[in-house]
Short mmCIF file of C-alpha atoms and ligand atoms in Angstrom, two decimals:
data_model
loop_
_atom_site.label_atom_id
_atom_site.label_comp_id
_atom_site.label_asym_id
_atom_site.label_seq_id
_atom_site.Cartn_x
_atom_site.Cartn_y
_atom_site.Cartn_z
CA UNK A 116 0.00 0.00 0.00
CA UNK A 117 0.73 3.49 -0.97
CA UNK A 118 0.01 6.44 2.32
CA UNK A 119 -0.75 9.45 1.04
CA UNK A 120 -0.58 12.93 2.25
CA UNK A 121 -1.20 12.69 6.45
CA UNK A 122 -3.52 15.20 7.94
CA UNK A 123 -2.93 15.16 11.81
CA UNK A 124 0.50 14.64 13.32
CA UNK A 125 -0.75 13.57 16.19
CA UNK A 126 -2.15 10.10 14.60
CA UNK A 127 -1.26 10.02 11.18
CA UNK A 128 -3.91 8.81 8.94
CA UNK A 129 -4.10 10.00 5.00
CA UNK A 130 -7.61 11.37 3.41
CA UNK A 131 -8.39 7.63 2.83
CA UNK A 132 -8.47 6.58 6.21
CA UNK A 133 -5.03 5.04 5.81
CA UNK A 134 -2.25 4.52 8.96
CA UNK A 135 1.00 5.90 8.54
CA UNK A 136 2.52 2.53 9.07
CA UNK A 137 0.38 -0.20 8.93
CA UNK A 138 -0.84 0.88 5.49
CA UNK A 139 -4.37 -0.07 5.66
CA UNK A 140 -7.61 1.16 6.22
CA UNK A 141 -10.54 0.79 7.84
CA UNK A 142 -12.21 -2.63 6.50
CA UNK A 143 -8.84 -4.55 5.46
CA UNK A 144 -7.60 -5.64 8.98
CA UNK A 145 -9.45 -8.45 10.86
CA UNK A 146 -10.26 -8.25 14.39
CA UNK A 147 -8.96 -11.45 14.94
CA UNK A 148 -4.80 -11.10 14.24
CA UNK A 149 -2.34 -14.07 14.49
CA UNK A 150 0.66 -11.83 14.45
CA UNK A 151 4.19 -13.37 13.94
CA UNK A 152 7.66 -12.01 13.53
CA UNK A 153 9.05 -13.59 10.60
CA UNK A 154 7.68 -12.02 7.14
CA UNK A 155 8.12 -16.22 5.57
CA UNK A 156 6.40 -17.79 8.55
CA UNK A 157 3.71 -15.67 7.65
CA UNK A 158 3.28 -16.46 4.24
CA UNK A 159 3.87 -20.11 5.34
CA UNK A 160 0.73 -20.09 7.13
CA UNK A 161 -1.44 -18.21 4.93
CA UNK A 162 -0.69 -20.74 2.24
CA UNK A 163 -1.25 -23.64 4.03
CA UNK A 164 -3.90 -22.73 6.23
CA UNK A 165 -6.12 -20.26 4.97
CA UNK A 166 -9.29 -21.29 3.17
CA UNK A 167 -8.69 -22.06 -0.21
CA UNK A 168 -11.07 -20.92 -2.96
CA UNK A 169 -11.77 -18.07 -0.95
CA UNK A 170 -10.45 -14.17 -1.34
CA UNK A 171 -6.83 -13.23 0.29
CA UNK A 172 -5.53 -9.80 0.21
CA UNK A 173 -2.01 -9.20 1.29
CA UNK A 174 -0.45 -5.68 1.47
CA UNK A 175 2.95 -4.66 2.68
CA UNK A 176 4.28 -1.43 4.03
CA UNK A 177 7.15 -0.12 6.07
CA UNK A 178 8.07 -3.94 7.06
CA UNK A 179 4.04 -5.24 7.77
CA UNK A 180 2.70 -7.95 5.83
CA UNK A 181 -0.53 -8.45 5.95
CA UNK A 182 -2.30 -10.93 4.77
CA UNK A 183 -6.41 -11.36 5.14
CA UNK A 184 -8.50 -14.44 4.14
CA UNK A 185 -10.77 -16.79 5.97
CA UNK A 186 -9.98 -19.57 8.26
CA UNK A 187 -13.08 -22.32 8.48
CA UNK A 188 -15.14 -19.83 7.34
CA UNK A 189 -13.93 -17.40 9.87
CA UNK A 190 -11.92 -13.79 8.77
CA UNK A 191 -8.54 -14.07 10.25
CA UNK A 192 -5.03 -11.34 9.35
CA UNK A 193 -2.16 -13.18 9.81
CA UNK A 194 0.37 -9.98 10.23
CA UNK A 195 4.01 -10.20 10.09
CA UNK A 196 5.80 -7.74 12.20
CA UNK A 197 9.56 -7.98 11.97
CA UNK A 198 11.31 -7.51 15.73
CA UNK A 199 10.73 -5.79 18.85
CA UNK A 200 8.32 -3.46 20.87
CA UNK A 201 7.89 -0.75 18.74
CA UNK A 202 6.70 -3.04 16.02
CA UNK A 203 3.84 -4.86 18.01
CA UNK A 204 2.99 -0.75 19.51
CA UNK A 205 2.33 0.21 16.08
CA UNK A 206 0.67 -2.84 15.12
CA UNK A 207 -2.23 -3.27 18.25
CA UNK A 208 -2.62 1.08 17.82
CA UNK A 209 -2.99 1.04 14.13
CA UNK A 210 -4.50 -1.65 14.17
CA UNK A 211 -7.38 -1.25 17.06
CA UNK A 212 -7.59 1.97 14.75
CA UNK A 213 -8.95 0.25 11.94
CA UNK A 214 -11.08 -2.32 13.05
CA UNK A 215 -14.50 -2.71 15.23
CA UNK A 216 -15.24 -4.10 18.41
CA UNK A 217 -13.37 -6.23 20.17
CA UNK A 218 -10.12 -7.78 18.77
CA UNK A 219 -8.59 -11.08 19.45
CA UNK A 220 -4.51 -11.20 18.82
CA UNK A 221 -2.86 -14.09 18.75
CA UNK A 222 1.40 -13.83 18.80
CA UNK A 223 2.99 -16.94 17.05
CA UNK A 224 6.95 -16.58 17.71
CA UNK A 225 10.15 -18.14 18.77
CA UNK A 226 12.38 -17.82 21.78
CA UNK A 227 14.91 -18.90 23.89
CA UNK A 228 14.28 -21.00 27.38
CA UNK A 229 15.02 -20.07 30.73
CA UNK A 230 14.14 -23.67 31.44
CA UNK A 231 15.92 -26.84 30.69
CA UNK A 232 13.41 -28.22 28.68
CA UNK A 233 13.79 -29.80 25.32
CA UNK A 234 14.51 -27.38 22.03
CA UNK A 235 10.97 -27.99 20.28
CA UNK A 236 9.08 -27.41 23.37
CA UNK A 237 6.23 -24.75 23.17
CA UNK A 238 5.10 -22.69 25.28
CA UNK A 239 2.50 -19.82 26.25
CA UNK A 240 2.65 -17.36 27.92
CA UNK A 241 0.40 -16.72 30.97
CA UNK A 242 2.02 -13.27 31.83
CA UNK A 243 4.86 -10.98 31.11
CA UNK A 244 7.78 -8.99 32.22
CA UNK A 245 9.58 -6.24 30.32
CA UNK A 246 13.58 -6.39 30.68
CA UNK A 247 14.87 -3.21 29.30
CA UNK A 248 18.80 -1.88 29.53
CA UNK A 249 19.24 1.44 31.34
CA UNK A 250 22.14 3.54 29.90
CA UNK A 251 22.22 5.76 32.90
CA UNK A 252 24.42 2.45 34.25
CA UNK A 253 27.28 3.55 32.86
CA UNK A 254 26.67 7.09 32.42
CA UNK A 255 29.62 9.28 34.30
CA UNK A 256 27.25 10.59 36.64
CA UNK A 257 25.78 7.29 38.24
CA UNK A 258 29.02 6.05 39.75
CA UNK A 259 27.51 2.61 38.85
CA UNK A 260 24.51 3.34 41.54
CA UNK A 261 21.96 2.49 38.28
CA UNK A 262 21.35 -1.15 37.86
CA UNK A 263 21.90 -2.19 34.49
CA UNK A 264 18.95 -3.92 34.12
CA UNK A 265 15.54 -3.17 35.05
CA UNK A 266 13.13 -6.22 35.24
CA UNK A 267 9.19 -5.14 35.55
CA UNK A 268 6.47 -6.19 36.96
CA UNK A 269 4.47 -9.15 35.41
CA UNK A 270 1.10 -7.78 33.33
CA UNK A 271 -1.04 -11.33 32.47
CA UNK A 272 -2.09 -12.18 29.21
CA UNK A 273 -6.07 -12.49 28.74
CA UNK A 274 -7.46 -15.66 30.75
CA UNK A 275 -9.80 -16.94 28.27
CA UNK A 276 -7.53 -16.43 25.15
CA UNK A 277 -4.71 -17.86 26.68
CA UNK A 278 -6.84 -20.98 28.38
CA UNK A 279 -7.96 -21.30 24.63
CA UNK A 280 -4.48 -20.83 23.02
CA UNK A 281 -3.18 -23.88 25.67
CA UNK A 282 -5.68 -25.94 24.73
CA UNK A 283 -5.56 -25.25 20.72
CA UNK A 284 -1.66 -26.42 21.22
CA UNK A 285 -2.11 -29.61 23.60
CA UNK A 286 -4.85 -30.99 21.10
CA UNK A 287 -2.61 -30.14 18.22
CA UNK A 288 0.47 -31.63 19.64
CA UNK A 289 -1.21 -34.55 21.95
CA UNK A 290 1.56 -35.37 23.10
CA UNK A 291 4.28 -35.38 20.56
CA UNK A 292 5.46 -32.56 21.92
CA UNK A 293 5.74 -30.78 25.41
CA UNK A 294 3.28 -27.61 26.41
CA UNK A 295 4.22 -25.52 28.66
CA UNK A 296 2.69 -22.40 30.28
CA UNK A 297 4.81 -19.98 32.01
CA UNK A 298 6.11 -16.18 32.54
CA UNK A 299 7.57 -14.84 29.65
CA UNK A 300 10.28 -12.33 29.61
CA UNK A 301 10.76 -9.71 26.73
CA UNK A 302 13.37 -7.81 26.22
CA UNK A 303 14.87 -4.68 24.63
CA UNK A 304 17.88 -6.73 23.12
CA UNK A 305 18.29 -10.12 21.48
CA UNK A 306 22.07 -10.16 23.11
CA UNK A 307 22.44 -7.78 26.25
CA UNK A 308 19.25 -8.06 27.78
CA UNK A 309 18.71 -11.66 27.19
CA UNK A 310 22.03 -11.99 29.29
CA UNK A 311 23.67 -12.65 26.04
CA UNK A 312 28.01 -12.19 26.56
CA UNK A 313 29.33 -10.28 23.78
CA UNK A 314 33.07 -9.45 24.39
CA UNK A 315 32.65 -6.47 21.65
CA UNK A 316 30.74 -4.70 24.08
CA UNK A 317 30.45 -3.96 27.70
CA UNK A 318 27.08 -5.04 28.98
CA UNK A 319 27.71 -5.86 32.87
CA UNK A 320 24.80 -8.79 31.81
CA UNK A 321 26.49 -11.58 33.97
CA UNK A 322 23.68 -11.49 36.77
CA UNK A 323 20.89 -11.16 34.48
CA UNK A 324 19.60 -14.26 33.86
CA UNK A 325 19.88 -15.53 37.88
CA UNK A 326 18.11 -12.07 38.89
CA UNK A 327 15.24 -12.86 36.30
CA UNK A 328 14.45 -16.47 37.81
CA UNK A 329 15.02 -15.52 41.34
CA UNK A 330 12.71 -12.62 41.13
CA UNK A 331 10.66 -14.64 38.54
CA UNK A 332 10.63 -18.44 39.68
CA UNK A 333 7.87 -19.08 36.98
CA UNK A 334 9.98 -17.86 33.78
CA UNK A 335 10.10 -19.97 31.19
CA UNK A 336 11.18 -18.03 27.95
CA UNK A 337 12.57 -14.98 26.58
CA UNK A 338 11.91 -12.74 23.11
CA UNK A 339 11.20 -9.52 22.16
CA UNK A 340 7.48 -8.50 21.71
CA UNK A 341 4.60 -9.77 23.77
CA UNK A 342 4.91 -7.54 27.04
CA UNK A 343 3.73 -4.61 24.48
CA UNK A 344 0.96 -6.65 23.08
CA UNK A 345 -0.30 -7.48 26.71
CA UNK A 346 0.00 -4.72 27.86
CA UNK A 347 -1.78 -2.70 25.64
CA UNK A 348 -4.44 -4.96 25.18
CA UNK A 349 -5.03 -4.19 29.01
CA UNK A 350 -4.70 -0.60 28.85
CA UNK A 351 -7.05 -0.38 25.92
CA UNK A 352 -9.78 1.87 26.67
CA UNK A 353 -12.65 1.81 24.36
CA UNK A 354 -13.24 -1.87 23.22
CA UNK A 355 -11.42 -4.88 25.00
CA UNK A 356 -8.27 -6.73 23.22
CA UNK A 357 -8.17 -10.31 24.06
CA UNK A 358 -3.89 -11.19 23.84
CA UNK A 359 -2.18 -14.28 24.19
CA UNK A 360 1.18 -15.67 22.96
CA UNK A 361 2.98 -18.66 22.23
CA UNK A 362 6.44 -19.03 21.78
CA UNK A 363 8.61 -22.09 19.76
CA UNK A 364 11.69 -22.94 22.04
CA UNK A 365 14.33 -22.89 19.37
CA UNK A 366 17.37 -21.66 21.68
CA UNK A 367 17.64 -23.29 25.19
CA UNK A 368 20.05 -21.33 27.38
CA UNK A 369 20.78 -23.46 29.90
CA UNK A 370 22.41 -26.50 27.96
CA UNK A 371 22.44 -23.82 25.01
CA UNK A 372 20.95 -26.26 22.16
CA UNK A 373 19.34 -25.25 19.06
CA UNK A 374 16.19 -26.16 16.82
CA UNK A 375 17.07 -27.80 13.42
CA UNK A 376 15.63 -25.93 10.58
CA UNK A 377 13.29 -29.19 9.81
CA UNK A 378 11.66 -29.40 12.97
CA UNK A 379 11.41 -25.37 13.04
CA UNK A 380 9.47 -25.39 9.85
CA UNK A 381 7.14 -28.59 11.28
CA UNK A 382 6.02 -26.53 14.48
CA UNK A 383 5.96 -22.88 12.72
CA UNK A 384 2.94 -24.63 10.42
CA UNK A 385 1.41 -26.82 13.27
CA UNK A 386 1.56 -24.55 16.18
CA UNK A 387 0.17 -21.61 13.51
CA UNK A 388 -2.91 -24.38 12.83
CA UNK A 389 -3.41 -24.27 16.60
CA UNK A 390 -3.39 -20.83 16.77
CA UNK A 391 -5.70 -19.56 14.06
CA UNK A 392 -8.36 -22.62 16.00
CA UNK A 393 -8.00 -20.45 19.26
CA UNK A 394 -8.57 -17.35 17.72
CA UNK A 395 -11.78 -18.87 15.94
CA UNK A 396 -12.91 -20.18 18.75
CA UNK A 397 -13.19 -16.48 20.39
CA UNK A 398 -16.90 -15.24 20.42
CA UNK A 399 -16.01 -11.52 19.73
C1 R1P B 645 14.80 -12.81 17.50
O1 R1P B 645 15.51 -13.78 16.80
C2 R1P B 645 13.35 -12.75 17.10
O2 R1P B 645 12.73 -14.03 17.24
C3 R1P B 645 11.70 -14.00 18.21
C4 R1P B 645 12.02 -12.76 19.03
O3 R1P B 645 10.92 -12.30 19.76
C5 R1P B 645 12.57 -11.80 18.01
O4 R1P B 645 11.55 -11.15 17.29
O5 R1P B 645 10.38 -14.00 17.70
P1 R1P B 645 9.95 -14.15 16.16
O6 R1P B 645 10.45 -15.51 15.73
O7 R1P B 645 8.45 -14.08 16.11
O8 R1P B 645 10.57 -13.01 15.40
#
C-alpha cells in the first residue's frame, strides 16, 4: 500500500483513512490477528492454512505484511511484524484503529528458554515482564549506583484467550510434543538483555539471567514483543483486546541447544494451525 498525504501529526492517517505505518484502512484488517515475527512464517501459514477458494488480500508497508483471508469460514489477518516493541505498539494502535469491536490477537513466535526443557518445546505465555537496559548504568554521573537492568512487573495475558491458546496447542500436539505455560520475559535486546556475553561490548549482563528467575521463579522463555501486546491490550480503553502468545523454544540457554531448521518449519505450520483454531474459537 501506498500512504498518502497525512492530515494530523498527532495520529497520522491519510484522506483515505489510511495509517501511517500499517498501510491499511478501515475494512482490510481483521479483528482477529495471528501476528508473527518472521515475514516467511507468515506467508507459510497463509498458504497452508487459509481457506482455499476463498479471497486473500495481502499488502505490505514499512516492514508489515498483511495478509487477510478466511480460516473455516472465519476472517482471520495473519500480520508479520519484523522484531521488537515498537513493532507490536504500532501494530495493536494502528491496528485497534482500523477495526471494530473487540479484537482477538494471537502472537505466534520463537524464543529462547530459561528452562531446561527440550529445544521444540512450546510454550504460552500466561504473563509478562519487560527487561529493558538502562544507559544511565554507565553514564559518568551514576558512579555505577543504576542497575543495568531493570526487570518489571508481570502484566497477564487475557485468561480466556490464553486458556484457549493452551488448549488449541495440547490438542494439536497430543503429546508429541511438550506444552508448557509460564512467565515470559521480553526484552529490549536479542544479546544484552537476554544476558547474552558479547566481548565487543560492555554489557555488565552476567547477573541477568539468575536475577530474572530468582525474582521470577515461573519464567520460562525470553523474546522480544509480547509484554507490548499485553499490555496494551489491558490498557485499551474503548473496546477490550483479548492477547495471548505462544512461543517455539528454538534456543535453550541453559544446555544452550538449538532447533534444526526441519523441525522449526514442522512446528511454525502446526503450532500456527493451533493458533488460528484459538482465535476462531473467540466469540467476539
Ligand atoms: C529474535 O531472533 C526474534 O525471534 C523471536 C524474538 O521475539 C525476536 O523477534 O520472535 P519471532 O520468531 O516471532 O521473530
Amino acid at each position: 500500500g501506498d500512504v498518502g498525504n497525512i492530515g494530523n501529526a498527532n495520529f497520522p492517517v491519510d484522506a483515505d483513512g489510511v495509517v501511517y505505518h500499517l498501510g491499511v484502512k478501515k475494512g482490510q484488517l481483521s479483528q482477529r490477528i495471528l501476528t508473527v515475527g518472521d515475514y516467511g512464517r507468515a506467508i507459510k501459514l497463509r498458504d497452508h492454512l487459509f481457506d482455499t477458494g476463498k479471497k486473500v488480500v495481502t499488502s505490505e508497508h514499512r516492514g508489515f505484511h498483511i495478509h487477510t483471508g478466511e480460516y473455516k469460514n472465519v476472517p482471520v489477518s495473519i500480520v508479520s511484524i519484523g522484531m521488537g516493541t515498537p513493532m507490536m505498539d504500532f501494530l495493536v494502535r494502528e491496528g485497534r484503529y482500523v477495526t471494530e469491536g473487540t479484537m482477538a490477537i494471537v502472537r505466534y513466535g520463537t524464543c529462547g528458554s530459561l528452562r531446561d526443557v527440550p529445544v521444540g518445546t512450546l510454550a504460552i505465555a500466561k504473563e509478562c515482564v519487560l527487561i529493558r537496559r538502562n544507559p544511565d548504568h554507565w553514564h559518568a554521573d551514576s558512579s555505577n549506583q543504576v542497575k543495568p537492568y531493570d526487570i518489571s512487573k508481570a502484566v497477564k495475558g487475557d485468561t480466556e484467550m490464553v486458556e484457549k491458546l493452551t488448549n488449541a496447542f495440547t490438542t494439536e500436539f497430543n503429546g508429541r510434543r511438550q506444552v508448557i505455560q509460564g512467565l515470559n520475559a521480553t526484552a529490549d535486546s536479542f544479546y544484552s538483555s537476554q544476558g547474552r556475553q558479547d566481548s565487543n561490548f560492555d554489557d555488565h549482563n552476567q547477573e541477568l539471567i539468575p536475577s530474572i528467575i530468582q525474582t521470577h521463579p515461573d519464567a520460562a522463555t525470553l523474546e522480544m514483543e509480547t509484554f507490548q501486546l499485553y499490555h496494551l491490550a489491558e490498557r485499551s480503553t474503548v473496546e477490550p483486546i483479548k492477547a495471548a502468545a505462544a512461543t517455539i523454544i528454538l534456543a535453550n540457554r541453559v544446555s544452550n541447544s538449538f532447533l534444526g531448521n526441519d523441525e522449526k518449519a514442522q512446528l511454525e505450520l502446526d503450532g500456527g494451525r493451533a493458533c488460528l483454531e484459538a482465535l476462531i474459537s473467540m466469540k467476539l
